[in-house]
Coordinates of C-alpha atoms in Angstrom, one line a residue:
M481 CA 20.3 -23.5 0.0
A482 CA 21.5 -20.2 1.5
S483 CA 19.9 -17.3 -0.3
N484 CA 21.7 -14.3 -1.5
N485 CA 19.5 -11.8 0.4
E486 CA 21.2 -8.8 -1.1
E487 CA 19.5 -9.7 -4.4
G488 CA 16.3 -7.8 -5.0
A489 CA 17.2 -4.9 -2.7
K490 CA 14.4 -2.4 -2.7
P491 CA 15.0 1.4 -3.2
T492 CA 13.6 3.2 -0.2
A493 CA 14.1 6.5 1.6
A494 CA 16.1 4.7 4.2
T495 CA 19.7 5.0 3.1
G496 CA 21.3 5.0 6.5
G497 CA 24.3 7.2 7.4
T498 CA 23.7 10.7 8.5
E499 CA 20.2 11.7 9.6
E500 CA 18.4 13.5 6.8
E501 CA 14.9 14.5 5.9
V502 CA 13.4 13.3 2.7
P503 CA 10.5 15.1 1.1
S504 CA 7.3 13.1 1.1
V505 CA 5.7 13.3 -2.3
G506 CA 2.5 11.9 -3.9
P507 CA 2.6 8.7 -5.9
V508 CA 2.4 10.5 -9.3
T509 CA 5.4 12.6 -8.5
Q510 CA 7.3 9.7 -7.0
C511 CA 6.5 7.6 -10.0
L512 CA 7.7 10.2 -12.5
N513 CA 10.8 11.3 -10.7
C514 CA 12.0 8.1 -9.1
I515 CA 11.3 5.2 -11.5
C516 CA 14.6 5.7 -13.3
L517 CA 16.4 5.4 -10.0
L518 CA 14.3 2.4 -9.1
V519 CA 15.0 0.6 -12.3
T520 CA 18.7 1.3 -11.9
C521 CA 18.8 0.0 -8.4
I522 CA 17.1 -3.3 -9.3
L523 CA 19.2 -3.9 -12.4
C524 CA 22.4 -3.1 -10.6
T525 CA 21.7 -4.8 -7.3
P526 CA 24.1 -7.7 -8.0
C527 CA 26.9 -5.3 -8.8
I528 CA 26.2 -3.1 -5.8
A529 CA 26.1 -6.2 -3.6
L530 CA 29.6 -7.2 -4.8
C531 CA 31.1 -3.8 -4.5
C532 CA 29.6 -2.6 -1.2
C533 CA 28.2 -4.4 1.8
C534 CA 28.7 -7.9 0.5
S535 CA 32.4 -7.9 0.3
V536 CA 33.6 -11.4 0.9
G537 CA 35.3 -10.8 4.2
N538 CA 32.4 -8.8 5.7
T539 CA 29.8 -11.3 4.5
A540 CA 31.7 -14.3 5.9
A541 CA 32.2 -12.5 9.3
Q542 CA 28.5 -11.5 9.5
K543 CA 27.3 -15.0 8.6
A544 CA 29.6 -16.6 11.1
Q545 CA 27.7 -14.7 13.7
G546 CA 24.4 -16.2 12.5
K547 CA 23.3 -13.0 10.7
R548 CA 21.7 -12.4 7.3
Y549 CA 21.5 -9.3 5.2
N550 CA 18.1 -7.6 5.3
A551 CA 17.8 -5.9 1.9
A552 CA 14.7 -3.8 2.9
T553 CA 16.4 -2.1 5.8
R554 CA 19.9 -2.6 4.5
E555 CA 21.5 -4.1 7.6
W556 CA 22.7 -7.3 8.9
V557 CA 20.2 -8.9 11.3
I558 CA 19.7 -11.9 13.5
D559 CA 16.1 -13.0 13.1
N560 CA 14.2 -13.9 16.3
L561 CA 10.4 -13.8 16.1
A562 CA 10.1 -14.2 19.9
H563 CA 12.1 -11.0 20.3
D564 CA 10.0 -9.3 17.6
V565 CA 6.8 -10.0 19.6
E566 CA 8.3 -8.2 22.6
T567 CA 9.6 -5.3 20.4
L568 CA 6.1 -4.7 18.9
K569 CA 4.3 -4.8 22.2
G570 CA 4.9 -1.2 23.1
L571 CA 4.3 0.1 19.5
P572 CA 0.9 1.3 18.1
N573 CA -0.4 -0.9 15.4
D574 CA -1.1 2.0 13.2
D575 CA 2.3 3.5 13.6
E576 CA 0.7 6.7 15.0
D577 CA 3.9 7.6 16.8
I578 CA 5.6 8.2 13.4
L579 CA 2.7 9.0 11.0
M580 CA 0.9 11.4 13.5
T581 CA -2.4 10.8 11.8
K582 CA -4.3 11.6 15.0
E583 CA -3.3 15.2 14.5
V584 CA -5.6 15.3 11.5
E585 CA -8.3 13.1 13.0
D586 CA -8.6 15.3 16.1
T587 CA -8.2 18.6 14.4
K588 CA -11.3 20.8 14.8
P589 CA -11.8 24.2 13.4
S590 CA -10.7 26.6 16.1
A591 CA -12.2 30.0 16.8
S592 CA -8.9 31.6 15.8
A593 CA -8.8 29.7 12.6
V594 CA -12.3 30.5 11.6
T595 CA -11.6 34.2 12.4
A596 CA -8.4 34.1 10.4
T597 CA -10.2 32.5 7.4
T598 CA -13.6 34.0 6.9
V599 CA -16.0 31.4 5.5
K600 CA -19.7 31.3 5.4
E601 CA -20.0 27.8 6.8
T602 CA -17.7 25.0 8.0
A603 CA -19.9 21.9 7.5
Y604 CA -17.5 20.3 4.9
Y605 CA -14.5 21.1 7.0
D606 CA -16.1 19.6 10.0
V607 CA -16.8 16.4 8.2
L608 CA -13.1 15.9 7.4
G609 CA -12.0 17.3 10.8
V610 CA -9.9 20.1 9.5
A611 CA -9.8 23.8 10.0
P612 CA -11.0 26.2 7.3
D613 CA -7.5 27.4 6.7
A614 CA -6.1 23.8 6.2
D615 CA -3.8 23.5 3.2
P616 CA -4.5 21.0 0.4
S617 CA -2.1 18.3 1.8
K618 CA -4.0 18.3 5.2
I619 CA -7.3 18.0 3.4
K620 CA -6.1 15.2 1.3
K621 CA -4.6 13.4 4.4
A622 CA -7.8 13.9 6.4
Y623 CA -9.9 12.5 3.5
Y624 CA -7.7 9.4 3.3
I625 CA -7.9 8.7 7.0
N626 CA -11.7 9.2 7.3
A627 CA -12.5 7.4 4.1
R628 CA -10.5 4.4 5.2
K629 CA -12.3 4.5 8.6
W630 CA -15.8 4.6 7.1
H631 CA -15.2 2.7 3.8
P632 CA -17.8 0.1 3.0
D633 CA -15.1 -2.5 2.8
R634 CA -14.6 -2.1 6.5
N635 CA -18.1 -1.2 7.7
D636 CA -21.3 -2.1 5.8
S637 CA -23.7 -0.3 8.2
E638 CA -26.0 2.4 7.0
E639 CA -24.3 4.9 9.2
A640 CA -20.9 4.1 7.5
K641 CA -22.4 4.4 4.0
A642 CA -23.9 7.8 4.8
K643 CA -20.7 9.0 6.5
F644 CA -18.6 7.8 3.6
Q645 CA -20.8 9.7 1.1
Q646 CA -20.5 12.8 3.2
I647 CA -16.7 12.5 3.3
G648 CA -16.5 12.0 -0.4
E649 CA -18.8 15.0 -1.0
A650 CA -16.7 17.2 1.3
Y651 CA -13.4 16.2 -0.3
Q652 CA -14.8 16.7 -3.8
V653 CA -15.5 20.3 -3.0
L654 CA -12.6 21.2 -0.8
S655 CA -10.0 19.5 -3.0
D656 CA -11.0 21.7 -5.9
P657 CA -9.7 25.3 -5.6
Q658 CA -12.5 26.8 -7.5
L659 CA -15.3 24.9 -5.7
R660 CA -13.6 25.6 -2.4
A661 CA -13.5 29.3 -3.0
I662 CA -17.2 29.3 -3.9
Y663 CA -18.1 27.2 -0.8
D664 CA -16.0 29.5 1.5
K665 CA -17.8 32.6 0.1
E666 CA -21.4 31.3 -0.5
G667 CA -21.6 28.1 1.4
E668 CA -23.3 24.9 0.1
E669 CA -26.0 27.0 -1.5
G670 CA -23.5 28.4 -3.9
L671 CA -22.7 24.9 -5.3
S672 CA -25.1 24.1 -8.1
G673 CA -25.1 20.8 -9.9
D674 CA -23.3 22.4 -12.9
K675 CA -20.5 23.8 -10.8
T676 CA -20.0 20.5 -9.0
E677 CA -19.9 18.5 -12.2
A678 CA -16.8 20.4 -13.2
A679 CA -14.9 18.6 -10.5
A680 CA -16.3 15.1 -11.0
G681 CA -13.3 13.9 -12.8
Q682 CA -10.8 15.5 -10.5
V683 CA -10.6 12.8 -7.8
D684 CA -7.0 12.5 -6.7
P685 CA -5.5 9.5 -8.5
S686 CA -3.1 8.8 -5.6
L687 CA -6.1 8.4 -3.2
V688 CA -7.9 6.1 -5.7
F689 CA -4.6 4.1 -5.8
T690 CA -4.7 3.5 -2.1
F691 CA -8.2 2.0 -2.5
L692 CA -7.2 0.0 -5.5
F693 CA -4.2 -1.8 -4.1
G694 CA -4.5 -1.0 -0.3
S695 CA -7.4 -3.3 0.5
D696 CA -7.8 -4.0 4.2
A697 CA -8.4 -7.7 3.2
F698 CA -4.7 -8.0 2.4
M699 CA -3.4 -6.0 5.4
D700 CA -2.1 -9.0 7.3
I701 CA -0.4 -10.3 4.1
I702 CA 1.2 -7.3 2.5
G703 CA 0.9 -4.6 5.1
R704 CA 0.6 -0.9 4.4
L705 CA 2.1 -0.3 1.0
Q706 CA 4.8 2.3 0.8
L707 CA 2.9 4.5 -1.6
V708 CA -0.1 4.4 0.7
T709 CA 2.2 5.6 3.5
Q710 CA 3.2 8.4 1.2
V711 CA -0.4 9.5 0.8
M712 CA -0.9 9.4 4.6
I713 CA 2.1 11.5 5.1
G714 CA 1.0 14.0 2.5
E715 CA 3.4 16.9 1.7
E716 CA 5.1 16.7 5.0
R717 CA 8.8 15.8 5.4
I718 CA 9.9 12.6 7.3
E719 CA 13.3 11.5 8.4
S720 CA 14.9 8.7 6.5
S721 CA 15.4 6.7 9.7
K722 CA 11.6 6.8 10.3
M723 CA 10.9 5.5 6.9
K724 CA 13.3 2.7 7.6
E725 CA 11.6 2.0 10.9
L726 CA 8.2 1.8 9.3
E727 CA 9.4 -0.8 6.9
R728 CA 11.2 -2.7 9.8
R729 CA 7.9 -2.9 11.7
R730 CA 6.0 -3.9 8.6
I731 CA 8.3 -6.9 8.0
M732 CA 8.1 -8.0 11.7
R733 CA 4.3 -7.8 11.8
L734 CA 3.9 -9.7 8.5
A735 CA 6.4 -12.3 9.5
L736 CA 4.5 -13.0 12.7
K737 CA 1.2 -13.2 10.7
L738 CA 2.8 -15.6 8.2
R739 CA 4.1 -17.7 11.1
D740 CA 0.6 -18.0 12.5
R741 CA -0.9 -18.7 9.1
I742 CA 1.3 -21.8 8.5
E743 CA 1.2 -23.1 12.1
K744 CA -1.3 -25.9 11.3
Y745 CA 1.0 -27.1 8.5
V746 CA 4.1 -27.0 10.7
S747 CA 2.2 -28.9 13.4
G748 CA 1.5 -31.7 11.0
N749 CA -2.1 -30.8 9.9
T750 CA -1.0 -30.2 6.3
D751 CA -4.3 -31.1 4.5
E752 CA -6.3 -28.9 6.9
A753 CA -3.9 -26.1 6.4
K754 CA -4.0 -26.3 2.6
L755 CA -7.8 -26.3 2.7
D756 CA -7.7 -23.1 4.9
W757 CA -5.4 -21.4 2.4
Q758 CA -7.6 -22.4 -0.5
N759 CA -10.7 -20.9 1.3
Q760 CA -8.8 -17.7 2.2
G761 CA -7.5 -17.4 -1.4
A762 CA -11.0 -17.8 -2.8
T763 CA -12.2 -14.9 -0.8
L764 CA -9.2 -12.6 -1.3
V765 CA -9.1 -13.1 -5.0
E766 CA -12.6 -11.5 -5.4
T767 CA -11.5 -8.1 -4.0
R768 CA -10.3 -5.2 -6.1
Y769 CA -7.1 -6.3 -7.8
G770 CA -7.3 -9.4 -5.6
E771 CA -6.3 -11.8 -8.2
E772 CA -3.2 -9.8 -9.2
I773 CA -2.2 -9.2 -5.6
L774 CA -2.7 -12.7 -4.4
N775 CA -0.9 -14.2 -7.4
T776 CA 2.1 -11.9 -6.8
V777 CA 2.1 -12.9 -3.1
G778 CA 2.0 -16.5 -4.1
S779 CA 4.8 -16.2 -6.6
T780 CA 7.0 -14.4 -4.1
Y781 CA 6.4 -17.0 -1.4
R782 CA 7.1 -19.9 -3.7
L783 CA 10.3 -18.4 -5.2
V784 CA 11.9 -17.2 -1.9
A785 CA 11.0 -20.5 -0.1
T786 CA 12.5 -22.5 -3.0
Q787 CA 15.8 -20.6 -2.5
V788 CA 15.8 -21.7 1.1
I789 CA 15.0 -25.4 0.7
G790 CA 15.6 -26.2 -3.0
S791 CA 18.7 -27.7 -4.6
W792 CA 21.4 -25.4 -5.8
G793 CA 20.0 -25.4 -9.3
E794 CA 16.4 -24.9 -8.1
G795 CA 17.5 -22.1 -5.9
M796 CA 19.4 -20.3 -8.6
E797 CA 16.5 -20.6 -11.0
A798 CA 14.1 -19.3 -8.4
Q799 CA 16.4 -16.4 -7.6
M800 CA 16.6 -15.5 -11.2
S801 CA 12.9 -15.7 -11.6
E802 CA 12.4 -13.4 -8.6
H803 CA 14.8 -10.9 -10.0
M804 CA 13.2 -11.0 -13.4
M805 CA 9.8 -10.4 -11.9
K806 CA 11.0 -7.2 -10.2
Q807 CA 13.0 -6.2 -13.2
G808 CA 10.0 -6.7 -15.5
A809 CA 7.8 -4.6 -13.2
A810 CA 10.4 -1.9 -13.0
M811 CA 10.8 -1.7 -16.8
K812 CA 7.0 -1.5 -17.3
A813 CA 6.8 1.2 -14.7
F814 CA 9.5 3.2 -16.4
E815 CA 7.7 2.8 -19.8
G816 CA 4.5 3.8 -18.1
T817 CA 5.9 7.1 -16.9
Q818 CA 7.1 7.9 -20.4
N819 CA 3.7 7.1 -21.8
M820 CA 2.0 9.2 -19.2
Q821 CA 4.1 12.2 -20.1
Q822 CA 3.4 11.7 -23.7
A823 CA -0.4 11.3 -23.1
Q824 CA -0.3 14.5 -21.0
T825 CA 1.4 16.4 -23.8
M826 CA -1.1 15.1 -26.4
G827 CA -4.1 15.7 -24.1
E828 CA -5.0 12.0 -24.0
D829 CA -6.5 9.9 -21.1
Q830 CA -3.7 9.0 -18.7
L831 CA -5.8 6.9 -16.3
P832 CA -5.2 3.4 -17.8
T833 CA -1.4 4.0 -18.0
Y834 CA -1.4 5.6 -14.5
I835 CA -3.1 2.6 -12.9
E836 CA -0.8 0.1 -14.8
T837 CA 2.3 2.1 -13.7
M838 CA 1.2 2.2 -10.1
W839 CA 0.5 -1.5 -10.2
N840 CA 4.0 -2.3 -11.3
V841 CA 5.4 -0.1 -8.6
T842 CA 3.2 -2.1 -6.2
V843 CA 4.6 -5.4 -7.5
I844 CA 8.1 -4.3 -6.6
D845 CA 7.0 -3.1 -3.1
I846 CA 5.1 -6.3 -2.4
S847 CA 7.8 -8.7 -3.7
S848 CA 10.7 -6.9 -2.0
T849 CA 9.0 -6.7 1.4
L850 CA 7.7 -10.3 1.3
R851 CA 11.2 -11.6 0.5
E852 CA 12.3 -10.3 3.8
V853 CA 9.1 -11.6 5.5
V854 CA 9.7 -15.1 4.2
M855 CA 13.4 -15.0 5.1
K856 CA 12.6 -13.9 8.6
C857 CA 10.3 -16.8 9.1
C858 CA 12.8 -19.3 7.7
S859 CA 15.8 -17.8 9.6
D860 CA 14.0 -17.5 13.0
K861 CA 16.6 -18.4 15.7
S862 CA 13.9 -18.8 18.3
V863 CA 13.0 -22.3 16.9
E864 CA 15.1 -25.3 15.8
K865 CA 16.4 -25.6 12.3
S866 CA 14.0 -28.5 11.6
V867 CA 11.1 -26.2 12.3
R868 CA 12.5 -23.5 10.0
L869 CA 12.8 -26.0 7.2
I870 CA 9.2 -27.2 7.7
R871 CA 8.1 -23.5 7.6
A872 CA 9.9 -23.0 4.3
K873 CA 8.1 -26.0 2.8
A874 CA 4.8 -24.7 4.2
I875 CA 5.4 -21.2 2.6
Q876 CA 6.3 -22.9 -0.6
D877 CA 3.1 -24.9 -0.7
L878 CA 1.1 -21.8 0.3
G879 CA 2.7 -19.9 -2.5
V880 CA 1.8 -22.5 -5.1
I881 CA -1.9 -22.4 -4.0
W882 CA -2.2 -18.6 -4.0
E883 CA -0.2 -18.2 -7.2
G884 CA -2.7 -20.4 -9.0
T885 CA -5.9 -19.0 -7.5
K886 CA -8.1 -17.3 -10.0
S887 CA -11.2 -15.2 -9.7
K888 CA -14.5 -16.9 -10.6
T889 CA -16.6 -13.7 -10.9
A890 CA -14.4 -10.9 -12.2
Q891 CA -15.2 -10.2 -15.8
K892 CA -12.7 -8.7 -18.2
D893 CA -14.6 -5.5 -18.6
R894 CA -14.8 -5.1 -14.8
R895 CA -11.0 -5.2 -14.7
S896 CA -10.6 -2.3 -17.1
A897 CA -8.8 0.7 -15.8
R898 CA -12.0 2.8 -15.8
G899 CA -14.0 0.1 -14.1
L900 CA -11.4 -0.5 -11.4
Y901 CA -11.0 3.2 -10.9
Q902 CA -14.7 3.8 -10.2
S903 CA -14.9 0.6 -8.1
A904 CA -12.0 1.7 -5.9
A905 CA -13.6 5.0 -5.1
Q906 CA -17.0 3.2 -4.6
A907 CA -18.4 5.7 -7.1
A908 CA -18.3 8.3 -4.3
M909 CA -18.3 11.1 -6.8
E910 CA -21.2 9.7 -8.8
E911 CA -23.2 9.2 -5.7
T912 CA -22.5 12.8 -4.7
L913 CA -23.6 14.2 -8.0
N914 CA -26.8 12.0 -8.0
K915 CA -27.6 13.1 -4.5
M916 CA -27.2 16.8 -5.3
K917 CA -29.1 16.5 -8.6
A918 CA -31.9 14.7 -6.7
E919 CA -32.0 17.4 -4.1
E920 CA -32.2 20.1 -6.7
A921 CA -34.9 18.2 -8.5
K922 CA -36.9 18.0 -5.3
V923 CA -36.5 21.7 -4.6
S924 CA -37.5 22.5 -8.1
A925 CA -40.6 20.3 -7.9
E926 CA -41.6 21.8 -4.6
S927 CA -41.2 25.3 -5.8
G928 CA -43.0 24.5 -9.1

């Protein structure tokens, strides 16, 4: 059945119209300030669709041209994966042309910067690749980029472990105004264990979030999450058209990856394909938040594919279930922001609620983006309709497998908010404290 693609539209910074810049804010700020709008958009999507771009005449005219409405980029499109391959050829895989992360990676403390900002030593700044006068947003951005590069999930070499620890240690100090001031004035010698402990609990939650839900293992399946993009951008401003372009590229890349993932099934090797998916799922489900992410991916695949090939009744039921999944996540995220504000007022621990809220925002991001990914694969004009229908069936079967895959090793206590938080950061702060305490103990023993 033809799907109502306007359903489940996702609120993004890309609103079209006149070119405008939108402030790039951290996940916490975005969560607190925008959840109400997000909930409204999801709940009111059917009404917006009827009153705006989905007027009967316009919809009929667009569909007559073989187009479908892309809710993520808010435009009518003709899907052609062969053309998408050519489009992506000249674009950097990391979207460097938009995100400009190399500016941070390549930044080295200049003589003028060092002169302008008098510091005793620059070792920590050198580790992150920033100048001593770098503002907090650049330090945060540099930490994210370097930590991703040297994270044990990507590289299990001894060099990577040492580098990751150095990066964590540098960020721990430079992200804390008090510790940074001490370091600038007295150098590393001025940072005793006691002073460092004061910042042990001040790891930026937005950075931990990127490691919780932004695992590289899922990059080919869900791409770079929007809130991860926000962390990479930092406090800078980005044009709305560029945010829209980032999402467009994300959908194209993921659609091509999905096409390749189901190729065996489409070619007739259904049993072999299903075995591959089961093995992939068994691995993915054991990563941080792997079960939750994989099950959400599976649900979205199954529901959207059912809207493509199911009967009218099955399609309507799947469409309603998809909408309720997003609506439920939005309502929980909204409630989470209220609970966070209340916890802050009462001086209570906000971390469990924060992680839960960010997860629900992630559910909306994943399900909204993957809706378009599935529709692109199933509407691909570069192949025959018969192939598109087989693809839809393959995606539906893949969804059923991944939706039902459960972790065999994750214990309930490991999935607690505190446990996940520490796991996501690879206990970088704890390692730093232990290292510094060990060094102090060694110095004390030698002097005694």
